[in-house]
Amino acid sequence: MLADTAEKIKRMEIRGAGRIARAAVNALEEYSSTLSARTLPEYLEKMNDAASLLAATRPTAVSLPNAIRSVMSALRLSYNGVEEAKAGFRERCQSFVTGSEQAVQRIAEIGSRHIRDGDVLLTHCNSEAALACIIEAKKAGKEISVFATEVRPRNQGHLTIKTLDRAGIPTSFIVDSAARYFMNEVDLVIVGADAVTVNGAVVNKIGTSQIALAASEARTRVMVAAETYKFAPKTILGEYIEIEERDPEEILPPAMIADLPNVRIRNPVFDVTPAHYVDLIVTEAGAIPPQMAYIIIRDILGWEIGEYSGALFSSNNEG
Ligand code: RI2
């Protein structure tokens, strides 16, 4: 299951920043429970290797290393043997998954309060957290409608319109490049996030920053729905978030690519929206202006400037 989950995350059969975090944690829990190791150091070493394998699958979504770091920090050499370590790890994994699901529900409750009766919304890509806010607003009886973008090249917009349709929310499906054309009709843009940096910049599906730019021009508000484990501790040291660039064949068929020797196809899958284009980030801990991102990294994730070790996980292995 471990290698299978890693492959599925890489191929985007499992996708969405929250979902990949939960899938990685579930895979680690399953791997741990079936792992045969005679000694605690042997168990910890194998677990570290498994964690590294999963963490390397997608470079941008910070939810993945944050989730892995969170559960791996339950592993310590001070356990009384492998079975005790496994039990501690299982408990931490289960509480991470439950906490992650509860975070989405809390974001929905908080985020939906920022959606007014009669609002026209626009969403981009397929974000569980952003959609939860929209669906919660509908459940609260608000008359809303949504513009949903196509999201080339992987068409995550198809998933979004299915969800909105099933929730009975009137939806207009548009190509990505039509976002500015319709922006004057939109009251609120709601998107998710793959990462939030210490200066409040939001890393999300490619095209988000263009939409935010169009929203700024039209004086349309932009709200981001993001669990706190999508905030990136390493950015407190000025490290950048790596932007994943995927296979050109997601954009054009191989035969066509082969026929265009002078054309280089670029396929970055995320972009960065600066903080001043974002009005609000809704987390399970509350709705904050993006400029408060450091507070989340310090007070919720527990990282202070100067303390980030750069280690992905296992900082407690000696403890
Ligand atoms: P939730 C997705 O990435 C999208 O960029 C989406 O906005 C973000 O993750 C957050 O999604 P991809 O996996 O965690 O489609 O809110 O590349 O579901």
Coordinates of N, CA, C and O and ligand atoms in Angstrom, one line a residue, residues 12 14-20 58 61 63 124-130 156 191-194 203-206 208 225-227 229-230 244 246 269-270, ligand 1:
M12 N -1.5 11.8 -9.4 CA -2.6 12.6 -9.1 C -3.9 11.8 -9.1 O -5.0 12.4 -9.3
I14 N -4.7 10.3 -6.4 CA -5.1 10.9 -5.1 C -4.6 12.3 -5.2 O -3.4 12.5 -5.4
R15 N -5.4 13.3 -5.1 CA -5.0 14.7 -5.2 C -5.8 15.6 -4.3 O -6.8 15.2 -3.7
G16 N -5.4 16.9 -4.2 CA -6.0 17.8 -3.3 C -5.1 17.8 -2.1 O -4.7 16.7 -1.5
A17 N -4.6 19.0 -1.6 CA -3.6 19.1 -0.6 C -4.0 18.3 0.7 O -3.2 17.6 1.3
G18 N -5.3 18.5 1.1 CA -5.7 17.8 2.3 C -5.8 16.3 2.1 O -5.4 15.5 3.0
R19 N -6.3 15.9 1.0 CA -6.5 14.4 0.7 C -5.2 13.7 0.6 O -5.0 12.6 1.1
I20 N -4.1 14.4 0.0 CA -2.9 13.7 -0.1 C -2.2 13.6 1.3 O -1.6 12.5 1.6
R58 N 5.1 14.8 -4.1 CA 4.7 16.1 -4.7 C 5.4 17.2 -3.9 O 5.2 17.3 -2.7
A61 N 2.8 20.9 -2.3 CA 1.7 20.9 -1.2 C 2.4 20.7 0.2 O 2.9 19.6 0.5
S63 N 1.1 20.5 3.0 CA 0.3 19.7 3.8 C 1.0 18.3 3.9 O 0.9 17.7 5.0
H124 N -11.7 28.2 -8.2 CA -10.8 27.6 -9.2 C -10.2 26.4 -8.6 O -9.9 26.2 -7.5
C125 N -10.0 25.4 -9.5 CA -9.5 24.1 -9.1 C -10.6 23.3 -8.3 O -11.8 23.6 -8.4
N126 N -10.1 22.4 -7.5 CA -11.0 21.5 -6.8 C -10.5 21.4 -5.4 O -9.6 20.6 -5.1
S127 N -11.0 22.3 -4.5 CA -10.5 22.4 -3.2 C -11.6 21.9 -2.2 O -12.7 22.5 -2.2
E128 N -11.3 20.9 -1.5 CA -12.3 20.4 -0.5 C -12.7 21.5 0.5 O -13.8 21.7 0.8
A129 N -11.7 22.2 1.0 CA -11.9 23.3 2.0 C -12.8 24.4 1.4 O -13.7 24.9 2.1
A130 N -12.4 24.9 0.2 CA -13.2 26.0 -0.4 C -14.6 25.5 -0.7 O -15.6 26.2 -0.4
Q156 N -9.6 19.7 -13.1 CA -10.1 19.4 -11.8 C -11.5 20.1 -11.7 O -12.3 19.8 -10.8
V191 N -10.9 30.2 -3.0 CA -10.0 29.1 -3.4 C -9.4 28.4 -2.2 O -9.5 28.9 -1.1
G192 N -8.8 27.3 -2.5 CA -8.0 26.6 -1.5 C -6.6 27.0 -1.5 O -6.2 28.0 -2.2
A193 N -5.7 26.2 -0.9 CA -4.3 26.5 -0.9 C -3.5 25.2 -0.8 O -4.0 24.2 -0.1
D194 N -2.4 25.2 -1.5 CA -1.5 24.0 -1.3 C -0.4 24.4 -0.3 O 0.2 23.6 0.4
V203 N 0.1 29.8 -2.2 CA 0.4 28.9 -3.4 C -0.7 28.0 -3.7 O -1.2 27.3 -2.8
N204 N -1.3 28.1 -4.9 CA -2.4 27.3 -5.2 C -2.4 27.0 -6.7 O -1.4 27.4 -7.4
K205 N -3.3 26.3 -7.2 CA -3.4 25.8 -8.6 C -3.0 26.9 -9.6 O -3.5 28.0 -9.4
I206 N -2.3 26.6 -10.6 CA -1.9 27.5 -11.6 C -3.1 28.3 -12.1 O -4.1 27.7 -12.4
T208 N -4.5 30.7 -10.3 CA -5.1 31.4 -9.1 C -4.6 32.9 -9.1 O -5.4 33.8 -8.8
A225 N -9.4 29.2 1.7 CA -9.7 28.3 2.7 C -8.6 27.3 2.9 O -8.2 26.6 1.9
A226 N -7.9 27.3 4.1 CA -6.7 26.5 4.2 C -6.6 26.1 5.7 O -6.5 26.9 6.6
E227 N -6.4 24.8 5.9 CA -6.1 24.2 7.2 C -4.8 24.7 7.6 O -3.9 25.0 6.8
Y229 N -2.3 23.3 8.7 CA -1.1 22.5 8.3 C -0.7 22.7 6.9 O 0.2 22.0 6.3
K230 N -1.3 23.7 6.2 CA -0.9 24.1 4.9 C 0.0 25.3 5.0 O 0.5 25.8 3.9
E244 N 5.9 22.8 -8.4 CA 6.0 21.6 -9.2 C 5.7 21.8 -10.7 O 4.8 22.6 -11.1
R246 N 5.0 19.7 -14.1 CA 4.7 18.3 -14.5 C 4.9 18.0 -15.9 O 5.3 18.9 -16.7
V269 N 2.4 23.7 -12.2 CA 1.0 23.4 -11.8 C 0.5 24.3 -10.6 O -0.7 24.2 -10.2
F270 N 1.4 25.1 -10.1 CA 0.9 26.1 -9.0 C 1.5 27.4 -9.3 O 2.4 27.6 -10.1
Ligands
RI2_1 P1 -7.9 21.0 -0.6 C1 -5.1 21.1 -5.1 O1 -3.9 20.7 -5.7 C2 -5.6 22.4 -5.7 O2 -4.6 23.4 -6.0 C3 -6.4 22.9 -4.5 O3 -6.8 24.2 -4.6 C4 -5.5 22.5 -3.3 O4 -4.9 21.3 -3.7 C5 -6.2 22.4 -2.0 O5 -7.1 21.4 -2.0 P2 -3.8 19.5 -6.8 O6 -3.6 18.2 -6.0 O7 -6.9 20.5 0.4 O8 -5.1 19.4 -7.6 O9 -8.6 22.2 -0.1 O10 -2.6 19.7 -7.6 O11 -8.8 19.9 -1.1

